[in-house]
Amino acid sequence: MLSFILRRVFQSLLVLLIVGLVAFAMFRFVGDPVDTMLGQERTLEDIDRLRETLGLNKPFFIQYWDFLMRALQGDLGISYRQDRPVAEIIVERLPATLELAIVSGGLALGLGIILGIYTAIRRDGISANLIMSVSLIGVSLPTFLIGILLIYGFGVGIDIRIPFTDTTFNTGGMPTFGRGDTVDLGGWTTGFATWDGIQSIILPAITLGLYQMTLIMRLVRAEMLEVLRADYIRFARARGLGNRTIHFRHALKNTMVPVITVTGLQLGSIIAFAIITETVFQWPGVGLLFINAIQFVDIPVMAAYLMLISVMFVAINLIVDLLYAAIDPRLRVDGKST
């Protein structure tokens, strides 16, 4: 197991180096940060001086090497736009993104597994078929459109008239902009400690987690149906075991191996693709920070964001690989992972 972990860590470091190299190469085509930092009255001397100060006059691989060496020391550079350390800016924005990812990931994982099991066990029921039909919305609609529809339906609101009365009520009133009131807990700002903060995270979390929830639900259902048709399940029924024991002790455990793979990747994509949700709801996280950095060609911020996302993806994949051996005994041979 130790050799397996060391091998995966080495592979992860190699992936991070390649991702960083590709990101740095892409930044050369985004634009010239000097154009956004200097005014119209700039001279050639001003341009050359700023390039030398920022290190942009160095060869590409030297710039990348300098970035890696500083990053290992915790120095991610200075933001071209805000003239502040990038690490400090990310630390300020990261709690918002992590809280949004935790809530949406928990929503997707919890409801996805529960609804997947239910629709597999009750596959011929009306409610299960209704859930599968409604789940097409989460799979088909793009994230930004789901966010806009939620803003219209529960932010702006729709007037609904109660039948046989003159009374109407509006479905709106939910916060649709920003993070709401937050509390600083020793450097970690959280909205979970205020009612306004809790309300503000509901619509963005649903927007971000809906697609992942429907994907996990359909995967769990498909795997569960396949496992329930296996020979050992028929043998368990022939032995007289109850449905609860068969479904949750035998079938569910064997269902989770492929589910863990997709779930791990989806939880990583929740953080990576929170950019769209944060833009729609103006959520003050690192995704919105990245979008603003692109507009101003703030290369240190863009590089730090992509490296952060890469580290999260690699870490999640490593955890998924280790969970394989813990769940499926077939992946362990003499105490070592194959």
Tab-separated table of C-alpha atoms in Angstrom:
chain	number	residue	atom	x	y	z
A	1	MET	CA	0.000	0.000	0.000
A	2	LEU	CA	2.858	2.398	0.785
A	3	SER	CA	4.456	1.854	-2.624
A	4	PHE	CA	1.085	2.410	-4.277
A	5	ILE	CA	0.623	5.723	-2.437
A	6	LEU	CA	4.141	6.904	-3.299
A	7	ARG	CA	3.613	6.006	-6.948
A	8	ARG	CA	0.330	7.893	-7.087
A	9	VAL	CA	1.875	10.922	-5.363
A	10	PHE	CA	4.701	10.968	-7.913
A	11	GLN	CA	2.202	10.749	-10.765
A	12	SER	CA	0.178	13.556	-9.197
A	13	LEU	CA	3.210	15.839	-8.992
A	14	LEU	CA	3.977	15.135	-12.633
A	15	VAL	CA	0.406	16.038	-13.602
A	16	LEU	CA	0.657	19.311	-11.670
A	17	LEU	CA	3.857	20.254	-13.472
A	18	ILE	CA	2.292	19.557	-16.874
A	19	VAL	CA	-0.894	21.475	-16.032
A	20	GLY	CA	1.129	24.449	-14.842
A	21	LEU	CA	3.207	24.397	-18.022
A	22	VAL	CA	0.121	24.268	-20.259
A	23	ALA	CA	-1.546	27.069	-18.271
A	24	PHE	CA	1.495	29.292	-18.584
A	25	ALA	CA	1.625	28.633	-22.316
A	26	MET	CA	-2.056	29.591	-22.700
A	27	PHE	CA	-1.559	32.843	-20.802
A	28	ARG	CA	0.749	34.103	-23.557
A	29	PHE	CA	-2.313	34.291	-25.849
A	30	VAL	CA	-4.685	35.962	-23.359
A	31	GLY	CA	-3.190	39.403	-23.818
A	32	ASP	CA	-0.459	41.708	-22.648
A	33	PRO	CA	-0.896	42.836	-19.010
A	34	VAL	CA	1.219	45.911	-19.718
A	35	ASP	CA	-1.566	47.292	-21.925
A	36	THR	CA	-4.026	47.259	-19.006
A	37	MET	CA	-1.571	48.525	-16.374
A	38	LEU	CA	-0.199	51.553	-18.250
A	39	GLY	CA	-2.256	54.445	-19.545
A	40	GLN	CA	-2.454	55.904	-23.006
A	41	GLU	CA	0.445	58.278	-22.313
A	42	ARG	CA	2.926	55.457	-21.807
A	43	THR	CA	6.285	55.493	-23.510
A	44	LEU	CA	8.506	52.706	-24.740
A	45	GLU	CA	10.762	53.296	-21.751
A	46	ASP	CA	7.776	52.842	-19.403
A	47	ILE	CA	6.818	49.589	-21.131
A	48	ASP	CA	10.354	48.180	-20.969
A	49	ARG	CA	10.724	49.204	-17.332
A	50	LEU	CA	7.440	47.541	-16.316
A	51	ARG	CA	8.257	44.364	-18.245
A	52	GLU	CA	11.580	44.126	-16.467
A	53	THR	CA	9.929	44.749	-13.082
A	54	LEU	CA	7.324	42.017	-13.684
A	55	GLY	CA	9.858	39.632	-15.205
A	56	LEU	CA	7.959	39.468	-18.499
A	57	ASN	CA	11.126	40.090	-20.484
A	58	LYS	CA	12.525	36.709	-19.401
A	59	PRO	CA	12.153	33.542	-21.533
A	60	PHE	CA	8.954	31.541	-21.054
A	61	PHE	CA	10.542	28.574	-19.246
A	62	ILE	CA	12.464	30.890	-16.899
A	63	GLN	CA	9.198	32.610	-15.944
A	64	TYR	CA	7.572	29.229	-15.293
A	65	TRP	CA	10.526	28.023	-13.213
A	66	ASP	CA	10.518	31.220	-11.137
A	67	PHE	CA	6.779	30.773	-10.514
A	68	LEU	CA	7.252	27.180	-9.329
A	69	MET	CA	10.115	28.102	-7.010
A	70	ARG	CA	8.119	30.941	-5.451
A	71	ALA	CA	4.998	28.772	-5.184
A	72	LEU	CA	6.908	26.140	-3.212
A	73	GLN	CA	7.736	28.880	-0.708
A	74	GLY	CA	4.107	30.019	-0.521
A	75	ASP	CA	4.686	33.081	-2.725
A	76	LEU	CA	2.223	33.150	-5.630
A	77	GLY	CA	3.279	36.585	-6.825
A	78	ILE	CA	1.656	40.008	-6.784
A	79	SER	CA	-1.661	40.703	-8.493
A	80	TYR	CA	-1.221	43.074	-11.435
A	81	ARG	CA	-4.671	44.521	-10.862
A	82	GLN	CA	-4.892	44.835	-7.071
A	83	ASP	CA	-1.164	45.179	-6.324
A	84	ARG	CA	-1.528	42.699	-3.446
A	85	PRO	CA	-0.101	39.229	-2.791
A	86	VAL	CA	-2.096	36.645	-4.740
A	87	ALA	CA	-1.999	34.185	-1.824
A	88	GLU	CA	-3.685	36.771	0.384
A	89	ILE	CA	-6.416	37.411	-2.189
A	90	ILE	CA	-7.107	33.685	-2.654
A	91	VAL	CA	-7.263	33.107	1.101
A	92	GLU	CA	-9.939	35.813	1.294
A	93	ARG	CA	-11.989	34.323	-1.553
A	94	LEU	CA	-11.480	30.597	-0.949
A	95	PRO	CA	-13.941	30.196	1.991
A	96	ALA	CA	-16.837	31.355	-0.193
A	97	THR	CA	-16.047	28.825	-2.929
A	98	LEU	CA	-15.406	25.966	-0.506
A	99	GLU	CA	-18.656	26.553	1.367
A	100	LEU	CA	-20.587	26.656	-1.911
A	101	ALA	CA	-18.859	23.456	-3.061
A	102	ILE	CA	-19.499	21.684	0.258
A	103	VAL	CA	-23.210	22.497	0.257
A	104	SER	CA	-23.768	21.692	-3.422
A	105	GLY	CA	-21.604	18.559	-3.198
A	106	GLY	CA	-23.457	17.324	-0.119
A	107	LEU	CA	-26.763	18.014	-1.851
A	108	ALA	CA	-25.679	16.186	-5.001
A	109	LEU	CA	-24.164	13.220	-3.172
A	110	GLY	CA	-26.890	12.779	-0.560
A	111	LEU	CA	-29.947	13.188	-2.776
A	112	GLY	CA	-28.253	11.509	-5.734
A	113	ILE	CA	-27.541	8.273	-3.855
A	114	ILE	CA	-30.896	8.214	-2.049
A	115	LEU	CA	-32.941	8.881	-5.192
A	116	GLY	CA	-30.793	6.464	-7.201
A	117	ILE	CA	-31.438	3.646	-4.736
A	118	TYR	CA	-35.139	4.485	-4.530
A	119	THR	CA	-35.670	4.583	-8.306
A	120	ALA	CA	-33.792	1.283	-8.664
A	121	ILE	CA	-35.775	-0.537	-5.979
A	122	ARG	CA	-39.111	0.988	-7.108
A	123	ARG	CA	-38.229	1.012	-10.800
A	124	ASP	CA	-41.788	0.234	-11.923
A	125	GLY	CA	-43.452	2.713	-9.576
A	126	ILE	CA	-45.101	5.944	-10.696
A	127	SER	CA	-43.009	8.092	-8.352
A	128	ALA	CA	-39.744	6.542	-9.581
A	129	ASN	CA	-40.676	7.148	-13.219
A	130	LEU	CA	-41.679	10.717	-12.351
A	131	ILE	CA	-38.324	11.337	-10.673
A	132	MET	CA	-36.462	9.966	-13.688
A	133	SER	CA	-38.479	12.210	-16.010
A	134	VAL	CA	-37.862	15.336	-13.919
A	135	SER	CA	-34.161	14.497	-13.672
A	136	LEU	CA	-33.855	15.149	-17.408
A	137	ILE	CA	-34.048	18.848	-16.560
A	138	GLY	CA	-30.868	18.695	-14.545
A	139	VAL	CA	-29.039	16.762	-17.262
A	140	SER	CA	-30.276	18.779	-20.243
A	141	LEU	CA	-30.261	22.408	-19.124
A	142	PRO	CA	-26.946	24.305	-18.891
A	143	THR	CA	-25.884	25.586	-15.485
A	144	PHE	CA	-26.249	29.280	-16.288
A	145	LEU	CA	-29.809	28.766	-17.546
A	146	ILE	CA	-30.758	26.866	-14.381
A	147	GLY	CA	-29.373	29.747	-12.330
A	148	ILE	CA	-31.325	32.340	-14.321
A	149	LEU	CA	-34.546	30.334	-13.990
A	150	LEU	CA	-34.051	30.015	-10.226
A	151	ILE	CA	-33.409	33.754	-9.946
A	152	TYR	CA	-36.588	34.483	-11.883
A	153	GLY	CA	-38.697	31.934	-10.025
A	154	PHE	CA	-37.491	32.429	-6.451
A	155	GLY	CA	-35.684	35.762	-6.541
A	156	VAL	CA	-37.885	37.998	-8.678
A	157	GLY	CA	-40.850	35.727	-8.023
A	158	ILE	CA	-43.986	34.631	-9.825
A	159	ASP	CA	-47.462	35.668	-8.667
A	160	ILE	CA	-49.602	32.564	-8.112
A	161	ARG	CA	-53.300	32.847	-7.431
A	162	ILE	CA	-54.915	30.446	-4.981
A	163	PRO	CA	-57.867	28.690	-6.685
A	164	PHE	CA	-61.384	29.890	-5.816
A	165	THR	CA	-60.000	32.922	-3.935
A	166	ASP	CA	-58.714	36.390	-4.701
A	167	THR	CA	-55.504	35.741	-2.756
A	168	THR	CA	-52.166	35.603	-4.529
A	169	PHE	CA	-48.695	34.931	-3.234
A	170	ASN	CA	-45.306	35.593	-4.740
A	171	THR	CA	-42.675	32.864	-4.949
A	172	GLY	CA	-39.783	35.340	-4.800
A	173	GLY	CA	-37.824	36.893	-1.993
A	174	MET	CA	-34.734	34.682	-1.975
A	175	PRO	CA	-31.329	36.443	-2.133
A	176	THR	CA	-29.818	36.223	-5.611
A	177	PHE	CA	-26.753	38.465	-5.352
A	178	GLY	CA	-23.635	38.040	-3.273
A	179	ARG	CA	-22.927	36.014	-0.191
A	180	GLY	CA	-25.073	37.819	2.359
A	181	ASP	CA	-23.945	38.642	5.880
A	182	THR	CA	-20.800	36.811	6.982
A	183	VAL	CA	-18.933	36.314	10.239
A	184	ASP	CA	-15.148	36.233	10.584
A	185	LEU	CA	-14.066	33.198	12.606
A	186	GLY	CA	-10.344	33.660	13.051
A	187	GLY	CA	-9.537	34.354	9.401
A	188	TRP	CA	-12.305	32.142	7.968
A	189	THR	CA	-15.349	34.091	6.837
A	190	THR	CA	-18.545	32.066	6.878
A	191	GLY	CA	-22.148	32.744	6.009
A	192	PHE	CA	-23.397	29.699	7.902
A	193	ALA	CA	-23.522	31.745	11.119
A	194	THR	CA	-26.166	34.177	9.800
A	195	TRP	CA	-29.658	33.619	8.479
A	196	ASP	CA	-28.996	35.915	5.516
A	197	GLY	CA	-25.875	33.931	4.653
A	198	ILE	CA	-27.774	30.627	4.788
A	199	GLN	CA	-30.507	32.000	2.524
A	200	SER	CA	-27.952	33.398	0.071
A	201	ILE	CA	-26.268	30.030	-0.510
A	202	ILE	CA	-29.454	28.057	-1.275
A	203	LEU	CA	-30.023	29.058	-4.906
A	204	PRO	CA	-26.318	28.950	-5.948
A	205	ALA	CA	-25.898	25.538	-4.292
A	206	ILE	CA	-28.926	24.116	-6.116
A	207	THR	CA	-27.678	25.575	-9.409
A	208	LEU	CA	-24.209	24.126	-8.989
A	209	GLY	CA	-25.255	20.739	-7.615
A	210	LEU	CA	-28.293	19.905	-9.758
A	211	TYR	CA	-26.391	18.450	-12.697
A	212	GLN	CA	-24.085	16.413	-10.447
A	213	MET	CA	-27.072	15.171	-8.434
A	214	THR	CA	-28.923	13.878	-11.503
A	215	LEU	CA	-25.753	12.295	-12.864
A	216	ILE	CA	-25.025	10.486	-9.580
A	217	MET	CA	-28.670	9.423	-9.271
A	218	ARG	CA	-28.744	7.890	-12.743
A	219	LEU	CA	-25.397	6.182	-12.213
A	220	VAL	CA	-26.462	4.686	-8.867
A	221	ARG	CA	-29.729	3.506	-10.381
A	222	ALA	CA	-28.022	1.863	-13.360
A	223	GLU	CA	-25.387	0.141	-11.226
A	224	MET	CA	-27.966	-0.927	-8.642
A	225	LEU	CA	-30.184	-2.509	-11.297
A	226	GLU	CA	-27.215	-4.377	-12.733
A	227	VAL	CA	-26.127	-5.682	-9.334
A	228	LEU	CA	-29.679	-6.771	-8.439
A	229	ARG	CA	-29.646	-9.052	-11.488
A	230	ALA	CA	-26.433	-10.776	-10.388
A	231	ASP	CA	-26.391	-14.469	-9.452
A	232	TYR	CA	-25.324	-13.915	-5.836
A	233	ILE	CA	-28.376	-11.687	-5.312
A	234	ARG	CA	-30.620	-14.485	-6.562
A	235	PHE	CA	-28.823	-16.854	-4.211
A	236	ALA	CA	-29.379	-14.444	-1.322
A	237	ARG	CA	-33.091	-14.319	-2.099
A	238	ALA	CA	-33.185	-18.126	-2.298
A	239	ARG	CA	-31.662	-18.274	1.193
A	240	GLY	CA	-34.610	-16.249	2.452
A	241	LEU	CA	-32.771	-12.995	3.232
A	242	GLY	CA	-34.967	-9.927	3.534
A	243	ASN	CA	-35.082	-7.135	0.958
A	244	ARG	CA	-33.450	-4.634	3.325
A	245	THR	CA	-30.446	-6.912	3.859
A	246	ILE	CA	-30.133	-7.666	0.151
A	247	HIS	CA	-30.481	-4.078	-0.973
A	248	PHE	CA	-28.321	-2.266	1.583
A	249	ARG	CA	-25.829	-4.907	2.717
A	250	HIS	CA	-25.063	-6.806	-0.473
A	251	ALA	CA	-26.178	-4.749	-3.468
A	252	LEU	CA	-25.321	-1.223	-2.327
A	253	LYS	CA	-21.715	-1.965	-1.373
A	254	ASN	CA	-20.954	-3.460	-4.784
A	255	THR	CA	-22.727	-0.560	-6.450
A	256	MET	CA	-20.482	2.068	-4.860
A	257	VAL	CA	-17.178	1.137	-6.562
A	258	PRO	CA	-17.936	2.769	-9.959
A	259	VAL	CA	-19.998	5.454	-8.220
A	260	ILE	CA	-16.976	6.578	-6.199
A	261	THR	CA	-14.989	7.182	-9.390
A	262	VAL	CA	-17.580	9.439	-10.994
A	263	THR	CA	-18.497	11.073	-7.696
A	264	GLY	CA	-14.891	11.990	-6.994
A	265	LEU	CA	-14.490	13.597	-10.393
A	266	GLN	CA	-17.814	15.408	-10.061
A	267	LEU	CA	-16.919	16.823	-6.649
A	268	GLY	CA	-13.731	18.141	-8.193
A	269	SER	CA	-15.648	19.648	-11.095
A	270	ILE	CA	-17.981	21.379	-8.641
A	271	ILE	CA	-15.041	23.473	-7.460
A	272	ALA	CA	-13.556	23.886	-10.919
A	273	PHE	CA	-16.800	24.827	-12.677
A	274	ALA	CA	-18.172	27.018	-9.911
A	275	ILE	CA	-17.047	29.866	-12.178
A	276	ILE	CA	-20.394	29.924	-14.007
A	277	THR	CA	-22.489	29.824	-10.855
A	278	GLU	CA	-20.371	32.446	-9.130
A	279	THR	CA	-20.688	34.709	-12.170
A	280	VAL	CA	-24.485	34.342	-12.382
A	281	PHE	CA	-25.019	34.992	-8.669
A	282	GLN	CA	-21.976	37.299	-8.239
A	283	TRP	CA	-20.738	34.930	-5.543
A	284	PRO	CA	-17.434	36.362	-4.201
A	285	GLY	CA	-15.344	33.210	-4.625
A	286	VAL	CA	-12.187	32.293	-6.490
A	287	GLY	CA	-14.170	31.500	-9.651
A	288	LEU	CA	-15.400	35.074	-9.966
A	289	LEU	CA	-11.881	36.226	-9.109
A	290	PHE	CA	-10.570	34.175	-12.057
A	291	ILE	CA	-13.091	35.711	-14.475
A	292	ASN	CA	-12.086	39.220	-13.408
A	293	ALA	CA	-8.416	38.246	-13.718
A	294	ILE	CA	-8.958	37.189	-17.351
A	295	GLN	CA	-10.528	40.536	-18.179
A	296	PHE	CA	-7.522	42.413	-16.772
A	297	VAL	CA	-4.899	39.843	-17.899
A	298	ASP	CA	-3.855	39.319	-14.280
A	299	ILE	CA	-1.512	36.399	-14.982
A	300	PRO	CA	-0.394	35.680	-11.373
A	301	VAL	CA	-4.015	35.297	-10.246
A	302	MET	CA	-4.905	33.087	-13.224
A	303	ALA	CA	-1.850	30.887	-12.691
A	304	ALA	CA	-2.520	30.518	-8.971
A	305	TYR	CA	-6.182	29.644	-9.580
A	306	LEU	CA	-5.409	26.950	-12.150
A	307	MET	CA	-2.729	25.432	-9.933
A	308	LEU	CA	-5.138	25.441	-6.979
A	309	ILE	CA	-7.823	23.662	-9.005
A	310	SER	CA	-5.239	21.166	-10.272
A	311	VAL	CA	-4.130	20.362	-6.732
A	312	MET	CA	-7.748	19.785	-5.679
A	313	PHE	CA	-8.446	17.488	-8.631
A	314	VAL	CA	-5.273	15.490	-8.058
A	315	ALA	CA	-5.976	15.169	-4.330
A	316	ILE	CA	-9.538	13.977	-4.964
A	317	ASN	CA	-8.353	11.401	-7.502
A	318	LEU	CA	-5.766	10.129	-5.023
A	319	ILE	CA	-8.423	9.770	-2.328
A	320	VAL	CA	-10.677	7.920	-4.786
A	321	ASP	CA	-7.901	5.469	-5.609
A	322	LEU	CA	-7.329	4.768	-1.921
A	323	LEU	CA	-11.046	4.268	-1.325
A	324	TYR	CA	-11.089	1.539	-3.985
A	325	ALA	CA	-8.990	-0.747	-1.834
A	326	ALA	CA	-11.087	0.020	1.236
A	327	ILE	CA	-14.406	-0.841	-0.451
A	328	ASP	CA	-13.561	-3.620	-2.893
A	329	PRO	CA	-11.480	-6.482	-1.383
A	330	ARG	CA	-10.710	-7.737	-4.902
A	331	LEU	CA	-8.384	-4.778	-5.319
A	332	ARG	CA	-6.207	-5.913	-2.403
A	333	VAL	CA	-3.739	-8.757	-2.705
A	334	ASP	CA	-1.827	-9.779	0.416
A	335	GLY	CA	-2.506	-6.400	2.006
A	336	LYS	CA	-1.211	-4.464	-1.002
A	337	SER	CA	-3.217	-2.582	-3.603
A	338	THR	CA	-2.959	-4.066	-7.075
